[in-house]
Coordinates of C-alpha atoms and ligand atoms in Angstrom, one line a residue:
M21 CA 7.5 11.9 -34.7
G22 CA 3.5 12.0 -34.1
E23 CA 0.8 14.3 -34.3
A24 CA 1.5 17.2 -31.7
I25 CA -0.3 17.5 -28.1
R26 CA -1.8 20.4 -27.3
V27 CA -1.1 21.5 -23.9
A28 CA -2.3 24.6 -22.3
V29 CA -0.2 25.5 -18.9
T30 CA -2.1 28.3 -16.8
G31 CA 0.0 31.1 -14.8
A32 CA 2.7 29.9 -16.8
A33 CA 5.2 32.7 -15.6
G34 CA 4.8 31.6 -12.1
Q35 CA 7.1 29.7 -9.6
I36 CA 5.8 26.4 -10.6
S37 CA 5.2 26.7 -14.2
Y38 CA 8.9 27.0 -13.8
G39 CA 9.5 23.9 -13.1
L40 CA 7.2 22.6 -15.2
L41 CA 7.1 23.6 -18.6
F42 CA 11.1 22.6 -19.2
R43 CA 9.8 18.9 -18.4
L44 CA 7.0 19.0 -20.4
A45 CA 8.7 20.1 -23.4
A46 CA 11.5 17.9 -22.9
G47 CA 9.0 15.2 -23.6
E48 CA 9.3 13.8 -20.4
V49 CA 5.2 13.1 -19.8
F50 CA 4.3 12.3 -23.3
G51 CA 7.6 10.5 -24.5
P52 CA 10.1 11.2 -27.1
D53 CA 8.4 10.8 -30.4
R54 CA 5.2 13.3 -29.2
P55 CA 5.9 16.8 -30.3
V56 CA 4.5 19.2 -27.7
H57 CA 2.8 22.7 -28.4
L58 CA 2.3 24.8 -25.3
S59 CA -0.3 27.2 -24.9
L60 CA 0.5 29.5 -22.1
L61 CA -2.1 31.6 -20.3
E62 CA -0.9 34.4 -18.1
L63 CA -2.4 37.9 -16.9
P64 CA -1.8 41.0 -19.2
Q65 CA 0.5 42.1 -16.4
A66 CA 3.1 38.7 -16.6
M67 CA 3.7 38.8 -20.2
G68 CA 6.8 40.3 -20.2
A69 CA 8.1 37.8 -17.8
L70 CA 5.9 34.7 -19.7
E71 CA 8.3 36.2 -22.6
G72 CA 11.2 35.6 -20.7
V73 CA 10.4 31.9 -20.3
M74 CA 9.6 31.5 -23.9
M75 CA 13.2 32.9 -24.8
E76 CA 14.7 29.9 -22.0
L77 CA 12.2 27.5 -23.7
D78 CA 13.7 28.4 -27.2
D79 CA 17.3 28.4 -25.9
C80 CA 16.8 25.0 -24.5
S81 CA 16.1 23.7 -28.5
F82 CA 13.8 20.7 -27.6
P83 CA 13.4 18.2 -30.5
T84 CA 9.9 17.7 -28.7
L85 CA 8.5 21.0 -28.5
A86 CA 6.8 21.8 -31.6
S87 CA 5.7 25.1 -30.8
M88 CA 4.4 27.8 -28.0
N89 CA 2.2 30.4 -28.0
A90 CA 1.8 33.3 -25.4
Y91 CA -2.2 34.4 -24.5
D92 CA -3.9 36.5 -21.8
D93 CA -7.2 35.3 -23.1
P94 CA -8.2 31.8 -21.8
E95 CA -10.6 30.8 -24.6
K96 CA -7.7 31.7 -26.8
A97 CA -5.3 29.6 -24.8
F98 CA -7.8 26.7 -24.4
D99 CA -8.7 26.6 -28.6
G100 CA -8.3 22.4 -29.1
I101 CA -6.1 21.6 -26.4
N102 CA -5.8 17.9 -25.6
W103 CA -4.6 18.8 -21.7
G104 CA -4.9 22.3 -19.2
L105 CA -2.9 22.1 -16.6
L106 CA -4.5 24.8 -14.8
V107 CA -1.7 26.2 -12.0
G108 CA -2.4 30.1 -12.0
S109 CA -4.6 31.5 -9.5
R110 CA -3.8 34.4 -6.8
P111 CA -1.6 33.5 -4.0
R112 CA -3.0 33.4 0.0
G113 CA -2.1 36.9 1.2
P114 CA -1.5 38.0 4.4
G115 CA -4.2 37.2 7.0
M116 CA -5.9 35.9 4.2
E117 CA -8.7 33.4 5.4
R118 CA -9.0 29.7 3.3
A119 CA -12.8 31.5 2.5
D120 CA -10.9 34.8 1.3
L121 CA -9.2 33.1 -1.0
I122 CA -11.6 30.9 -2.2
K123 CA -13.6 33.7 -2.8
V124 CA -10.9 35.5 -4.8
N125 CA -10.3 32.9 -7.2
G126 CA -13.3 31.1 -7.6
P127 CA -14.2 33.4 -10.4
I128 CA -11.4 32.7 -12.4
F129 CA -12.1 29.0 -12.6
V130 CA -15.8 29.6 -13.9
G131 CA -14.2 31.4 -16.8
Q132 CA -11.7 29.1 -17.0
G133 CA -14.6 25.9 -16.8
K134 CA -16.2 28.1 -19.9
A135 CA -13.4 28.6 -21.7
L136 CA -12.8 24.5 -21.8
N137 CA -15.6 24.0 -24.2
R138 CA -13.2 25.2 -26.6
A139 CA -10.7 22.3 -25.7
A140 CA -10.6 18.7 -28.2
A141 CA -13.1 16.3 -27.3
D142 CA -10.4 14.1 -25.7
A143 CA -9.1 16.7 -23.2
R144 CA -8.3 16.6 -20.0
V145 CA -7.7 19.0 -17.0
L146 CA -5.4 18.9 -14.1
V147 CA -6.5 22.3 -11.6
V148 CA -3.3 22.9 -9.1
G149 CA -3.8 26.4 -8.4
N150 CA -5.6 26.2 -4.6
P151 CA -7.9 25.6 -3.3
C152 CA -7.4 23.0 -6.1
N153 CA -10.3 21.0 -5.3
T154 CA -12.8 23.4 -4.9
N155 CA -11.3 25.5 -7.8
C156 CA -11.9 22.2 -10.1
L157 CA -15.4 22.1 -8.6
I158 CA -16.1 25.0 -10.2
A159 CA -14.4 24.7 -13.5
M160 CA -16.2 21.2 -13.8
R161 CA -19.4 22.6 -13.4
N162 CA -19.0 25.8 -15.8
S163 CA -17.9 23.3 -18.4
E164 CA -19.5 20.7 -20.9
L165 CA -16.6 18.4 -20.4
P166 CA -17.4 15.0 -19.5
K167 CA -17.0 15.1 -15.4
D168 CA -14.4 12.4 -15.7
R169 CA -12.0 14.5 -17.4
F170 CA -11.4 16.6 -14.2
G171 CA -8.4 16.4 -11.6
A172 CA -7.4 18.2 -8.4
M173 CA -3.7 17.3 -7.2
M174 CA -3.3 15.4 -4.4
R175 CA -0.1 13.9 -5.9
L176 CA 2.6 16.1 -4.4
D177 CA 0.6 15.2 -0.7
Q178 CA 1.2 11.4 -2.0
N179 CA 4.8 11.9 -2.6
R180 CA 5.5 13.6 0.4
A181 CA 3.8 10.9 2.4
K182 CA 5.9 8.0 0.5
I183 CA 9.3 9.5 1.2
Q184 CA 8.3 9.9 5.2
L185 CA 7.4 5.9 5.1
A186 CA 10.0 5.1 3.4
R187 CA 12.6 7.2 5.7
K188 CA 11.0 5.9 8.4
S189 CA 11.3 2.4 7.4
G190 CA 14.4 2.4 6.0
A191 CA 12.9 0.9 2.8
P192 CA 13.4 2.9 -0.5
V193 CA 10.8 4.9 -1.8
Q194 CA 9.9 3.0 -4.4
A195 CA 9.0 -0.1 -1.9
V196 CA 6.1 2.3 -0.8
T197 CA 2.7 2.0 -2.8
N198 CA -0.6 1.9 -2.2
M199 CA -0.7 5.5 -0.9
T200 CA -3.8 7.4 -0.3
I201 CA -4.7 11.3 0.6
W202 CA -7.8 11.1 1.3
G203 CA -10.0 14.4 0.7
N204 CA -8.7 17.3 0.2
H205 CA -5.4 19.5 -0.6
S206 CA -5.4 21.2 2.6
N207 CA -4.0 20.6 5.9
N208 CA -7.0 18.6 6.9
Q209 CA -6.2 15.7 4.4
Y210 CA -6.0 12.1 5.7
P211 CA -3.0 10.2 4.2
D212 CA -3.7 6.5 4.8
F213 CA -1.1 4.7 6.4
E214 CA -3.6 1.8 7.2
N215 CA -3.8 0.7 3.3
A216 CA -0.6 2.1 2.4
R217 CA 2.3 -1.0 1.7
I218 CA 6.0 -1.0 2.0
N219 CA 7.3 -4.7 0.0
G220 CA 3.8 -5.3 -0.2
R221 CA 3.2 -5.4 3.3
P222 CA 1.0 -3.2 5.2
A223 CA 2.9 -0.4 6.5
A224 CA 1.9 -0.5 10.2
A225 CA 3.2 -4.1 10.4
V226 CA 6.8 -2.7 9.0
I227 CA 6.4 0.1 10.7
Q228 CA 5.1 -0.8 14.5
D229 CA 5.1 2.7 16.0
E230 CA 1.4 3.8 16.2
T231 CA 2.2 6.7 17.8
W232 CA 4.6 8.0 14.9
L233 CA 1.9 7.3 12.3
K234 CA -1.0 8.9 14.2
E235 CA 0.5 11.9 15.2
T236 CA 4.4 12.7 13.6
F237 CA 3.6 10.8 9.8
L238 CA 0.3 12.4 9.9
K239 CA 1.4 16.3 11.2
T240 CA 4.6 16.1 8.5
V241 CA 2.5 15.3 5.7
Q242 CA -0.6 17.6 6.5
D243 CA 2.0 20.4 7.1
R244 CA 4.8 20.1 4.5
G245 CA 3.4 22.8 2.2
A246 CA 3.6 25.6 5.6
T247 CA 6.7 23.9 7.1
V248 CA 8.5 24.4 3.0
I249 CA 7.2 27.9 3.2
K250 CA 8.8 28.8 6.3
A251 CA 12.4 27.0 5.5
R252 CA 12.4 28.5 2.2
G253 CA 10.9 31.6 2.2
A254 CA 8.5 30.9 -0.5
S255 CA 6.4 27.8 -1.8
S256 CA 6.8 24.7 -2.8
A257 CA 7.6 24.8 -6.5
A258 CA 9.9 22.3 -8.1
S259 CA 8.1 19.6 -6.1
A260 CA 4.8 20.8 -7.1
A261 CA 5.8 20.8 -10.7
N262 CA 7.3 17.3 -10.5
A263 CA 3.8 16.0 -8.5
A264 CA 1.8 17.5 -11.7
I265 CA 3.8 15.5 -14.4
D266 CA 3.5 12.7 -11.8
H267 CA -0.5 13.1 -11.8
V268 CA -0.5 13.2 -15.9
K269 CA 1.9 10.4 -16.2
S270 CA -0.4 8.4 -13.9
F271 CA -3.6 9.4 -15.8
V272 CA -2.1 8.7 -19.4
N273 CA -0.3 5.1 -18.2
P274 CA -2.0 1.8 -16.7
T275 CA -1.7 2.2 -12.9
P276 CA 1.5 -0.9 -12.4
V277 CA -0.7 -3.6 -11.1
G278 CA -1.8 -3.8 -7.1
D279 CA -0.8 -0.4 -7.1
W280 CA -3.1 3.1 -7.3
H281 CA -2.5 7.1 -7.3
S282 CA -4.1 9.1 -5.5
A283 CA -5.9 12.4 -7.2
G284 CA -9.3 14.7 -6.6
V285 CA -11.7 13.3 -8.9
C286 CA -15.2 13.7 -8.8
S287 CA -16.9 11.5 -6.8
K288 CA -19.7 9.2 -7.9
G289 CA -20.6 8.9 -4.4
E290 CA -17.9 6.1 -3.5
Y291 CA -17.0 5.7 0.6
G292 CA -20.4 8.1 1.0
V293 CA -18.6 11.3 -0.3
D294 CA -21.2 13.7 -2.1
P295 CA -21.8 12.9 -6.2
D296 CA -19.7 16.0 -7.6
L297 CA -17.3 16.8 -4.8
I298 CA -13.5 16.5 -6.0
F299 CA -12.2 14.2 -3.6
G300 CA -9.1 12.9 -3.3
F301 CA -9.3 9.2 -3.8
P302 CA -7.6 5.9 -4.5
V303 CA -7.6 5.5 -8.6
Q304 CA -6.8 3.4 -11.0
N305 CA -5.9 3.9 -14.5
D306 CA -6.5 1.4 -17.6
A307 CA -4.2 1.2 -20.7
G308 CA -7.3 2.7 -22.6
G309 CA -7.3 5.6 -20.2
T310 CA -10.2 4.9 -18.2
W311 CA -9.5 5.2 -14.6
R312 CA -11.6 4.1 -11.4
V313 CA -11.8 4.8 -7.8
V314 CA -10.5 2.0 -5.9
E315 CA -13.4 0.6 -3.6
G316 CA -13.4 -1.7 -0.5
L317 CA -10.7 -0.2 1.2
A318 CA -11.2 -0.6 4.7
M319 CA -10.4 2.0 7.7
S320 CA -10.4 1.6 11.6
D321 CA -12.8 4.3 13.2
W322 CA -9.8 6.8 14.4
A323 CA -9.2 6.8 10.3
K324 CA -12.9 7.3 9.6
G325 CA -12.9 10.4 12.0
K326 CA -9.8 11.8 9.9
F327 CA -12.2 11.0 6.8
Q328 CA -15.3 12.6 7.9
F329 CA -13.8 15.9 9.2
V330 CA -11.9 16.2 5.6
L331 CA -15.4 15.4 4.0
D332 CA -16.8 18.3 5.7
E333 CA -14.2 20.8 4.9
L334 CA -14.9 20.2 1.3
R335 CA -19.0 20.5 2.0
K336 CA -18.2 23.9 3.7
E337 CA -15.7 25.0 0.6
R338 CA -18.3 23.9 -1.7
D339 CA -20.9 26.3 0.2
V340 CA -18.7 29.2 0.0
V341 CA -18.8 29.0 -3.6
K342 CA -22.1 27.7 -4.5
D343 CA -23.6 30.6 -6.5
L344 CA -20.8 29.7 -9.0
L345 CA -21.6 26.3 -9.7
N346 CA -24.1 25.8 -12.4
Ligands
LIG427 P1 2.9 31.9 -8.4 O1 2.6 33.2 -7.9 O2 4.5 31.7 -8.6 O3 2.3 32.2 -9.8 C1 0.9 32.2 -10.3 C2 0.9 32.4 -11.6 O4 -0.4 32.6 -11.8 C3 1.4 34.1 -11.9 O5 2.3 34.1 -12.6 C4 0.4 35.0 -12.4 O6 0.1 36.1 -12.6 C5 -0.7 33.9 -13.2 N1 -2.3 34.0 -12.8 C6 -3.0 34.6 -11.4 N2 -4.3 34.4 -12.1 C7 -4.3 34.5 -13.2 C8 -5.3 33.5 -14.4 N3 -6.8 34.4 -14.0 N4 -4.9 33.1 -15.4 C9 -3.5 33.1 -15.7 N5 -2.3 32.9 -15.1 C10 -3.0 34.2 -13.7 O7 2.2 30.9 -7.6 P2 3.0 29.4 -8.0 O8 4.4 29.1 -6.7 O9 3.5 28.9 -9.2 O10 2.1 28.3 -7.3 C11 0.7 28.6 -8.5 C12 -0.7 27.9 -7.9 O11 -0.5 26.3 -7.1 C13 -0.6 28.7 -6.2 O12 -2.5 28.5 -6.2 C14 -0.7 27.9 -5.2 O13 -1.0 28.0 -4.0 C15 -0.7 26.6 -5.8 N6 0.1 25.4 -5.3 C16 -0.8 23.7 -5.4 C17 0.2 22.8 -4.8 C18 -1.2 21.8 -4.6 O14 -0.4 20.4 -4.3 N7 -1.7 21.5 -5.4 C19 1.2 22.8 -4.2 C20 1.9 24.2 -4.4 C21 1.1 25.2 -4.6 O15 0.9 25.3 -3.5

């Protein structure tokens, strides 16, 4: 076995982590020959619950789980890590507006951004805790890690969009490629069916139902999180954990030729997005671990309207947290 990869997971006693930690520890992300060290961060009041999760991890006897530690201090939890999966944050309470959530969670990501300076030189970060794009922006702007190491999770939205197109067309989900979720992980995201493909053909040419694409598909994907909460009485946890696994895998492996994946990454001005915003873009990754935004995708005027709307939403979120940005 090779040298252990050190992975920090925050909110480690939460629901998403319960779906995530076992798959990480089982070697699903970094392979059967790469031991994983888990550095688990929680709030002091959740340390007891975390202890229970760690007992269960022990009881799986995973050969790839080299070791694990629990912390309530991000400086310690992020020491020497190669990946930081920032899942923990405060959930939205009853009557709470999005702006309130941004304000209560923002400070967490100031502290965690600074603590990420203790990470290994090659460290990468995925922010899952909501509002994930803006939390990621805060962490990035408070950290000295290079900006291209930060990502926010759009992958659950990508996976949700793909299965809807697959179901509608009757194609298997793996036949759906080139799925972009532009913008924000919010219900104003724009899932781009115009550039998506099914068996290599434009999705719209296969589905041939513009009303369904522009209305049903769009709303289903945008509102999926709320629909799951309503049905399950709890938010998407297993599918979010699965998406986090997919996100990390997509950044450590080369992207299949001709395809791309969606991630919230730091804009360098692509498609007119303000530099530094963490915006959902189509991304391709090479074998060396370098990624780039796929440029030059066409959009109809209708799509440009959706794009502009979500871009404005992210600008407003940035304004709410401007005091937290270094
Ligand atoms: P839970 O409430 O089950 O777990 C969150 C955990 O984070 C708790 O155990 C809490 O003690 C811990 N925590 C809170 N503040 C912390 C801090 N400062 N440091 C360390 N730990 C801290 O929520 P869960 O269902 O696991 O969801 C976690 C986050 O993911 C939420 O913000 C949620 O909104 C977000 N989601 C993001 C998704 C995405 O696609 N980006 C989809 C699913 C999910 O909604």
